[in-house]
Tab-separated table of C-alpha atoms (C1' of nucleotides) in Angstrom:
chain	number	residue	atom	x	y	z
A	1	MET	CA	-14.405	-12.400	-0.109
A	2	PRO	CA	-15.597	-8.820	-0.260
A	3	ALA	CA	-16.129	-8.534	-4.058
A	4	ASP	CA	-19.061	-6.187	-3.871
A	5	ARG	CA	-18.308	-2.325	-4.091
A	6	LEU	CA	-19.427	-1.463	-0.620
A	7	SER	CA	-17.225	-3.985	1.239
A	8	LEU	CA	-14.186	-2.850	-0.791
A	9	ILE	CA	-15.029	0.947	0.033
A	10	PHE	CA	-15.606	0.103	3.850
A	11	SER	CA	-12.636	-2.171	4.106
A	12	ALA	CA	-10.554	0.432	2.517
A	13	LEU	CA	-11.671	2.936	4.962
A	14	ALA	CA	-11.143	0.584	7.730
A	15	ASP	CA	-7.470	1.517	7.826
A	16	PRO	CA	-6.191	4.769	9.671
A	17	THR	CA	-3.284	5.075	7.242
A	18	ARG	CA	-5.556	4.895	4.156
A	19	ARG	CA	-7.830	7.557	5.879
A	20	ALA	CA	-4.877	9.739	6.470
A	21	ILE	CA	-3.842	9.432	2.836
A	22	LEU	CA	-7.368	10.494	1.784
A	23	ALA	CA	-7.347	13.304	4.246
A	24	ARG	CA	-4.016	14.537	2.706
A	25	LEU	CA	-5.371	14.057	-0.854
A	26	SER	CA	-8.296	16.281	0.028
A	27	GLU	CA	-5.802	19.147	-0.079
A	28	GLY	CA	-4.499	18.158	-3.575
A	29	GLU	CA	-3.013	15.486	-5.491
A	30	ALA	CA	0.361	14.049	-4.369
A	31	THR	CA	2.892	11.566	-5.461
A	32	VAL	CA	3.817	8.350	-3.641
A	33	ASN	CA	6.665	9.828	-1.878
A	34	GLU	CA	4.883	12.954	-0.781
A	35	LEU	CA	2.213	10.709	0.626
A	36	ALA	CA	4.530	8.563	2.634
A	37	GLU	CA	6.415	11.397	4.070
A	38	PRO	CA	4.149	11.749	7.125
A	39	PHE	CA	4.453	7.793	7.927
A	40	ASP	CA	6.740	5.734	9.720
A	41	ILE	CA	6.326	2.863	7.450
A	42	SER	CA	8.064	1.650	4.131
A	43	LEU	CA	7.303	2.861	0.572
A	44	PRO	CA	6.128	-0.279	-0.474
A	45	ALA	CA	3.638	-0.404	2.335
A	46	ILE	CA	2.305	2.908	1.117
A	47	SER	CA	2.374	1.706	-2.420
A	48	ARG	CA	-0.030	-1.074	-1.338
A	49	HIS	CA	-2.343	1.158	0.611
A	50	LEU	CA	-2.655	3.129	-2.708
A	51	LYS	CA	-3.601	0.111	-4.721
A	52	VAL	CA	-6.386	-0.727	-2.079
A	53	LEU	CA	-7.716	2.638	-2.050
A	54	GLU	CA	-7.620	2.705	-6.231
A	55	ASN	CA	-9.429	-0.894	-6.231
A	56	ALA	CA	-12.053	0.758	-4.092
A	57	GLY	CA	-12.284	3.556	-6.485
A	58	LEU	CA	-11.345	6.139	-3.972
A	59	ILE	CA	-8.472	7.440	-5.819
A	60	SER	CA	-7.433	7.633	-9.352
A	61	ARG	CA	-3.840	7.925	-10.565
A	62	SER	CA	-1.931	9.270	-13.151
A	63	ARG	CA	1.679	9.324	-14.485
A	64	ASN	CA	3.928	12.033	-14.986
A	65	ALA	CA	7.419	11.093	-15.851
A	66	GLN	CA	8.484	8.824	-13.119
A	67	TRP	CA	6.080	10.226	-10.741
A	68	ARG	CA	2.811	8.826	-10.219
A	69	SER	CA	0.229	11.248	-8.857
A	70	SER	CA	-2.825	10.116	-6.718
A	71	LYS	CA	-6.279	12.101	-6.894
A	72	LEU	CA	-8.934	11.903	-4.433
A	73	GLU	CA	-12.262	10.262	-5.998
A	74	ALA	CA	-15.117	11.077	-3.617
A	75	GLY	CA	-17.612	8.781	-5.678
A	76	PRO	CA	-17.235	5.824	-3.323
A	77	LEU	CA	-17.751	7.997	-0.209
A	78	ARG	CA	-21.022	9.302	-1.657
A	79	GLU	CA	-22.123	5.680	-2.008
A	80	ALA	CA	-21.021	4.736	1.432
A	81	THR	CA	-22.920	7.836	2.824
A	82	GLU	CA	-26.123	6.782	0.807
A	83	TRP	CA	-26.121	3.442	2.373
A	84	MET	CA	-25.819	4.914	5.701
A	85	GLU	CA	-28.338	7.325	5.261
A	86	LYS	CA	-31.010	4.527	5.166
A	87	TYR	CA	-30.233	4.308	8.885
A	88	LYS	CA	-30.555	8.152	9.440
A	89	ARG	CA	-33.806	8.004	11.074
A	90	PHE	CA	-32.173	5.829	13.963
A	91	TRP	CA	-29.896	8.611	14.946
A	92	ASP	CA	-31.990	11.507	14.316
A	93	ALA	CA	-33.016	12.588	17.726
A	94	SER	CA	-36.073	14.628	16.304
A	95	PHE	CA	-37.098	11.409	14.726
A	96	ILE	CA	-36.910	9.416	17.979
A	97	ARG	CA	-38.796	12.115	19.734
A	98	LEU	CA	-41.372	12.147	17.021
A	99	ASP	CA	-41.447	8.347	16.988
A	100	ALA	CA	-42.142	8.371	21.043
A	101	HIS	CA	-44.863	11.008	20.573
A	102	LEU	CA	-46.647	9.100	18.002
A	103	ARG	CA	-46.600	5.907	19.975
A	104	LYS	CA	-47.795	7.851	23.041
A	105	ILE	CA	-50.723	9.393	21.334
A	106	GLN	CA	-51.902	6.425	19.864
A	107	ASN	CA	-51.249	4.311	23.325
A	108	ASP	CA	-48.886	1.964	21.663
A	109	PRO	CA	-48.086	-0.737	24.262
A	110	GLU	CA	-44.487	-0.690	23.063
A	111	ASP	CA	-44.100	3.010	23.843
A	112	PRO	CA	-40.497	3.331	24.702
A	113	GLY	CA	-41.409	6.414	26.836
A	114	ALA	CA	-43.172	3.865	29.221
A	115	LYS	CA	-39.751	2.379	30.440
A	116	GLN	CA	-39.733	1.714	34.176
B	1	MET	CA	-4.421	-2.891	14.885
B	2	PRO	CA	-7.601	-1.015	14.600
B	3	ALA	CA	-7.981	0.158	18.150
B	4	ASP	CA	-9.807	3.600	17.033
B	5	ARG	CA	-13.586	3.864	16.858
B	6	LEU	CA	-13.736	4.706	13.209
B	7	SER	CA	-11.571	1.868	12.171
B	8	LEU	CA	-13.563	-0.600	14.224
B	9	ILE	CA	-16.921	0.659	12.602
B	10	PHE	CA	-15.658	0.524	9.002
B	11	SER	CA	-14.223	-2.795	9.284
B	12	ALA	CA	-17.706	-3.936	10.817
B	13	LEU	CA	-19.495	-2.649	7.822
B	14	ALA	CA	-16.858	-4.280	5.432
B	15	ASP	CA	-18.763	-7.520	5.737
B	16	PRO	CA	-21.849	-8.130	3.719
B	17	THR	CA	-23.351	-10.253	6.240
B	18	ARG	CA	-22.906	-7.799	8.966
B	19	ARG	CA	-24.396	-5.238	6.792
B	20	ALA	CA	-27.378	-7.610	6.224
B	21	ILE	CA	-27.721	-8.207	9.844
B	22	LEU	CA	-28.025	-4.363	10.371
B	23	ALA	CA	-30.596	-4.127	7.645
B	24	ARG	CA	-32.691	-6.808	9.392
B	25	LEU	CA	-32.311	-4.914	12.561
B	26	SER	CA	-33.629	-1.759	11.176
B	27	GLU	CA	-36.910	-3.405	11.071
B	28	GLY	CA	-36.749	-4.199	14.773
B	29	GLU	CA	-34.974	-6.174	17.382
B	30	ALA	CA	-34.073	-9.895	16.566
B	31	THR	CA	-32.639	-13.036	18.473
B	32	VAL	CA	-29.463	-14.804	17.226
B	33	ASN	CA	-31.319	-17.529	15.683
B	34	GLU	CA	-33.690	-15.168	13.842
B	35	LEU	CA	-30.677	-13.162	12.608
B	36	ALA	CA	-29.034	-16.309	11.483
B	37	GLU	CA	-32.089	-17.705	9.660
B	38	PRO	CA	-31.522	-16.010	6.104
B	39	PHE	CA	-27.763	-17.085	6.122
B	40	ASP	CA	-26.239	-20.391	5.149
B	41	ILE	CA	-23.584	-20.098	7.655
B	42	SER	CA	-23.303	-21.683	11.145
B	43	LEU	CA	-24.685	-20.039	14.302
B	44	PRO	CA	-21.372	-19.534	15.887
B	45	ALA	CA	-20.327	-17.602	12.753
B	46	ILE	CA	-23.425	-15.313	13.442
B	47	SER	CA	-22.586	-15.186	16.943
B	48	ARG	CA	-19.224	-13.687	16.077
B	49	HIS	CA	-20.392	-11.085	13.638
B	50	LEU	CA	-22.750	-10.053	16.272
B	51	LYS	CA	-19.715	-9.759	18.661
B	52	VAL	CA	-17.884	-7.640	16.009
B	53	LEU	CA	-21.003	-5.283	15.727
B	54	GLU	CA	-21.333	-5.071	19.320
B	55	ASN	CA	-17.574	-4.061	19.727
B	56	ALA	CA	-18.222	-1.401	17.048
B	57	GLY	CA	-21.235	-0.220	19.078
B	58	LEU	CA	-23.619	-0.662	16.076
B	59	ILE	CA	-25.749	-2.886	18.287
B	60	SER	CA	-26.442	-3.453	21.722
B	61	ARG	CA	-27.777	-6.727	23.305
B	62	SER	CA	-30.124	-7.649	25.985
B	63	ARG	CA	-31.092	-11.079	27.465
B	64	ASN	CA	-34.493	-12.168	27.864
B	65	ALA	CA	-34.552	-15.847	29.396
B	66	GLN	CA	-32.203	-17.893	27.230
B	67	TRP	CA	-32.866	-15.616	24.366
B	68	ARG	CA	-30.341	-12.671	23.442
B	69	SER	CA	-32.075	-9.843	21.538
B	70	SER	CA	-29.829	-7.343	19.133
B	71	LYS	CA	-30.775	-3.811	18.546
B	72	LEU	CA	-29.482	-1.523	16.162
B	73	GLU	CA	-27.661	1.457	17.652
B	74	ALA	CA	-27.073	4.001	14.840
B	75	GLY	CA	-24.754	6.414	16.610
B	76	PRO	CA	-21.428	4.787	15.072
B	77	LEU	CA	-23.263	5.202	11.624
B	78	ARG	CA	-23.704	8.939	12.298
B	79	GLU	CA	-19.929	9.161	13.310
B	80	ALA	CA	-18.961	7.452	10.244
B	81	THR	CA	-21.089	9.631	8.051
B	82	GLU	CA	-19.918	12.639	9.672
B	83	TRP	CA	-16.192	11.553	8.775
B	84	MET	CA	-17.257	10.936	5.118
B	85	GLU	CA	-19.023	14.407	4.952
B	86	LYS	CA	-15.774	16.190	5.355
B	87	TYR	CA	-15.329	15.054	1.734
B	88	LYS	CA	-18.731	15.930	0.493
B	89	ARG	CA	-17.602	18.866	-1.471
B	90	PHE	CA	-15.592	16.524	-3.639
B	91	TRP	CA	-18.508	14.687	-4.966
B	92	ASP	CA	-20.884	17.572	-5.189
B	93	ALA	CA	-20.980	18.478	-8.716
B	94	SER	CA	-22.350	21.719	-8.275
B	95	PHE	CA	-19.307	22.567	-5.760
B	96	ILE	CA	-17.121	21.373	-8.382
B	97	ARG	CA	-18.542	23.747	-11.046
B	98	LEU	CA	-18.669	26.586	-8.563
B	99	ASP	CA	-15.200	25.983	-7.704
B	100	ALA	CA	-13.954	26.141	-11.215
B	101	HIS	CA	-16.071	29.236	-11.662
B	102	LEU	CA	-14.434	30.968	-9.036
B	103	ARG	CA	-11.075	30.076	-9.989
B	104	LYS	CA	-11.629	31.352	-13.464
B	105	ILE	CA	-13.174	34.722	-12.469
B	106	GLN	CA	-10.148	35.281	-10.162
B	107	ASN	CA	-7.652	34.018	-12.932
B	108	ASP	CA	-6.193	31.317	-10.664
B	109	PRO	CA	-3.164	29.814	-12.149
B	110	GLU	CA	-4.211	26.361	-10.820
B	111	ASP	CA	-7.523	26.589	-12.337
B	112	PRO	CA	-8.358	23.048	-13.162
B	113	GLY	CA	-10.433	24.101	-16.041
B	114	ALA	CA	-7.126	25.142	-17.821
B	115	LYS	CA	-6.216	21.607	-18.308
B	116	GLN	CA	-4.633	20.785	-21.507
C	1	DT	C1'	-32.945	-33.227	38.681
C	2	DG	C1'	-32.734	-33.797	33.994
C	3	DC	C1'	-33.954	-32.732	29.403
C	4	DA	C1'	-34.475	-29.270	25.442
C	5	DT	C1'	-33.473	-24.648	23.685
C	6	DA	C1'	-30.494	-20.741	22.588
C	7	DT	C1'	-26.434	-19.132	22.549
C	8	DT	C1'	-21.370	-18.863	23.230
C	9	DT	C1'	-16.505	-20.624	23.619
C	10	DA	C1'	-12.622	-23.634	22.165
C	11	DA	C1'	-9.902	-25.604	18.895
C	12	DC	C1'	-8.649	-25.507	14.612
C	13	DA	C1'	-8.069	-24.422	9.301
C	14	DC	C1'	-7.472	-21.345	5.804
C	15	DA	C1'	-7.436	-16.816	3.671
C	16	DT	C1'	-6.240	-12.138	3.801
C	17	DC	C1'	-3.844	-8.130	5.536
C	18	DA	C1'	-0.121	-5.054	6.690
C	19	DG	C1'	4.195	-4.844	7.328
C	20	DT	C1'	9.363	-5.976	5.939
C	21	DT	C1'	13.635	-6.151	2.912
C	22	DA	C1'	15.518	-7.045	-1.622
C	23	DA	C1'	14.990	-6.908	-6.285
C	24	DT	C1'	12.607	-4.889	-10.277
C	25	DT	C1'	10.708	-1.744	-13.482
C	26	DA	C1'	10.267	3.083	-15.587
C	27	DG	C1'	11.771	7.202	-16.950
C	28	DC	C1'	14.880	11.139	-16.715
C	29	DT	C1'	19.595	13.179	-17.289
C	30	DG	C1'	24.654	13.508	-17.779
D	1	DC	C1'	24.691	3.828	-21.837
D	2	DA	C1'	25.316	4.473	-17.023
D	3	DG	C1'	23.504	6.384	-13.077
D	4	DC	C1'	19.865	8.446	-10.415
D	5	DT	C1'	15.220	8.963	-8.501
D	6	DA	C1'	10.407	7.189	-8.223
D	7	DA	C1'	7.695	3.397	-7.733
D	8	DT	C1'	6.225	-1.223	-7.986
D	9	DT	C1'	6.558	-6.341	-7.463
D	10	DA	C1'	8.459	-10.521	-4.959
D	11	DA	C1'	9.139	-13.243	-1.317
D	12	DC	C1'	8.353	-13.761	3.280
D	13	DT	C1'	6.349	-13.178	8.176
D	14	DG	C1'	3.130	-12.523	11.720
D	15	DA	C1'	-1.409	-10.960	12.852
D	16	DT	C1'	-6.125	-10.922	12.221
D	17	DG	C1'	-10.609	-12.474	10.022
D	18	DT	C1'	-13.958	-15.642	8.710
D	19	DG	C1'	-15.487	-20.168	8.637
D	20	DT	C1'	-15.885	-25.041	10.615
D	21	DT	C1'	-17.551	-28.665	14.243
D	22	DA	C1'	-17.492	-30.154	19.170
D	23	DA	C1'	-18.078	-28.868	23.693
D	24	DA	C1'	-19.643	-25.817	27.297
D	25	DT	C1'	-22.844	-22.461	29.505
D	26	DA	C1'	-27.609	-20.426	30.469
D	27	DT	C1'	-32.345	-20.592	31.087
D	28	DG	C1'	-36.964	-22.511	31.339
D	29	DC	C1'	-39.727	-26.360	32.226
D	30	DA	C1'	-41.554	-31.332	33.284
DNA sequence: TGCATATTTAACACATCAGTTAATTAGCTG
DNA sequence: CAGCTAATTAACTGATGTGTTAAATATGCA
């Protein structure tokens, strides 16, 4: 049971339809029907995707007459990015080269540059 | 069915146990038993979490005698971060202020600052 | 070979997810 | 109010996810 925020965020992002909805919302607010238009799935399905996004805090919703407008809220994306950035040093090539260099100059036996 | 890379990555990250495993691996390679130690779940469960992480490309594995060592591979995290960064302008407050300012000085009718 | 250790696979249970269609709620308008 | 449009909820289905225990596999060693 993913009660924690990050799990909610990541699992909301794990669905391609939901990511497409977010992409659409990055161009501006939209109603449920507008959001549903590009997809080949039913309106209730879209409605539930929106609920998932809302529960994750990725969108907020407002009512205007019978239309419910969705708006992108990027705070959770920032949260998720911050979590990932703890790992940035593992994909930063310059870090890796620096690391290899430091190991080399101190003759570290685990020097990954010493691969056979 | 999340066949696309990003879906695999995000759903791998959606589980707190798997995120904890990645955190552990950021301190160095580890065997299945070592990875399982902090958790209150069975070894087969851990084994399957590792398979999910491996399928997402988040770890690689090597065999050394009867031990299978897991190693963090951060490439997918970079991919995911890059996807999220398309939304960076939505969470960057200074961008929002700049955007409002630009709209205002050019009397854009859609000026969000003109909300009632 | 035969046992011990490390890990995976099999078989199962149960919960959640993503979709459907049908019915319902909400708000506008003639 | 009746009817229209927008959207959600209900009830159901099938697939997937996460856990279990028991059995199988892989490797090293006496």
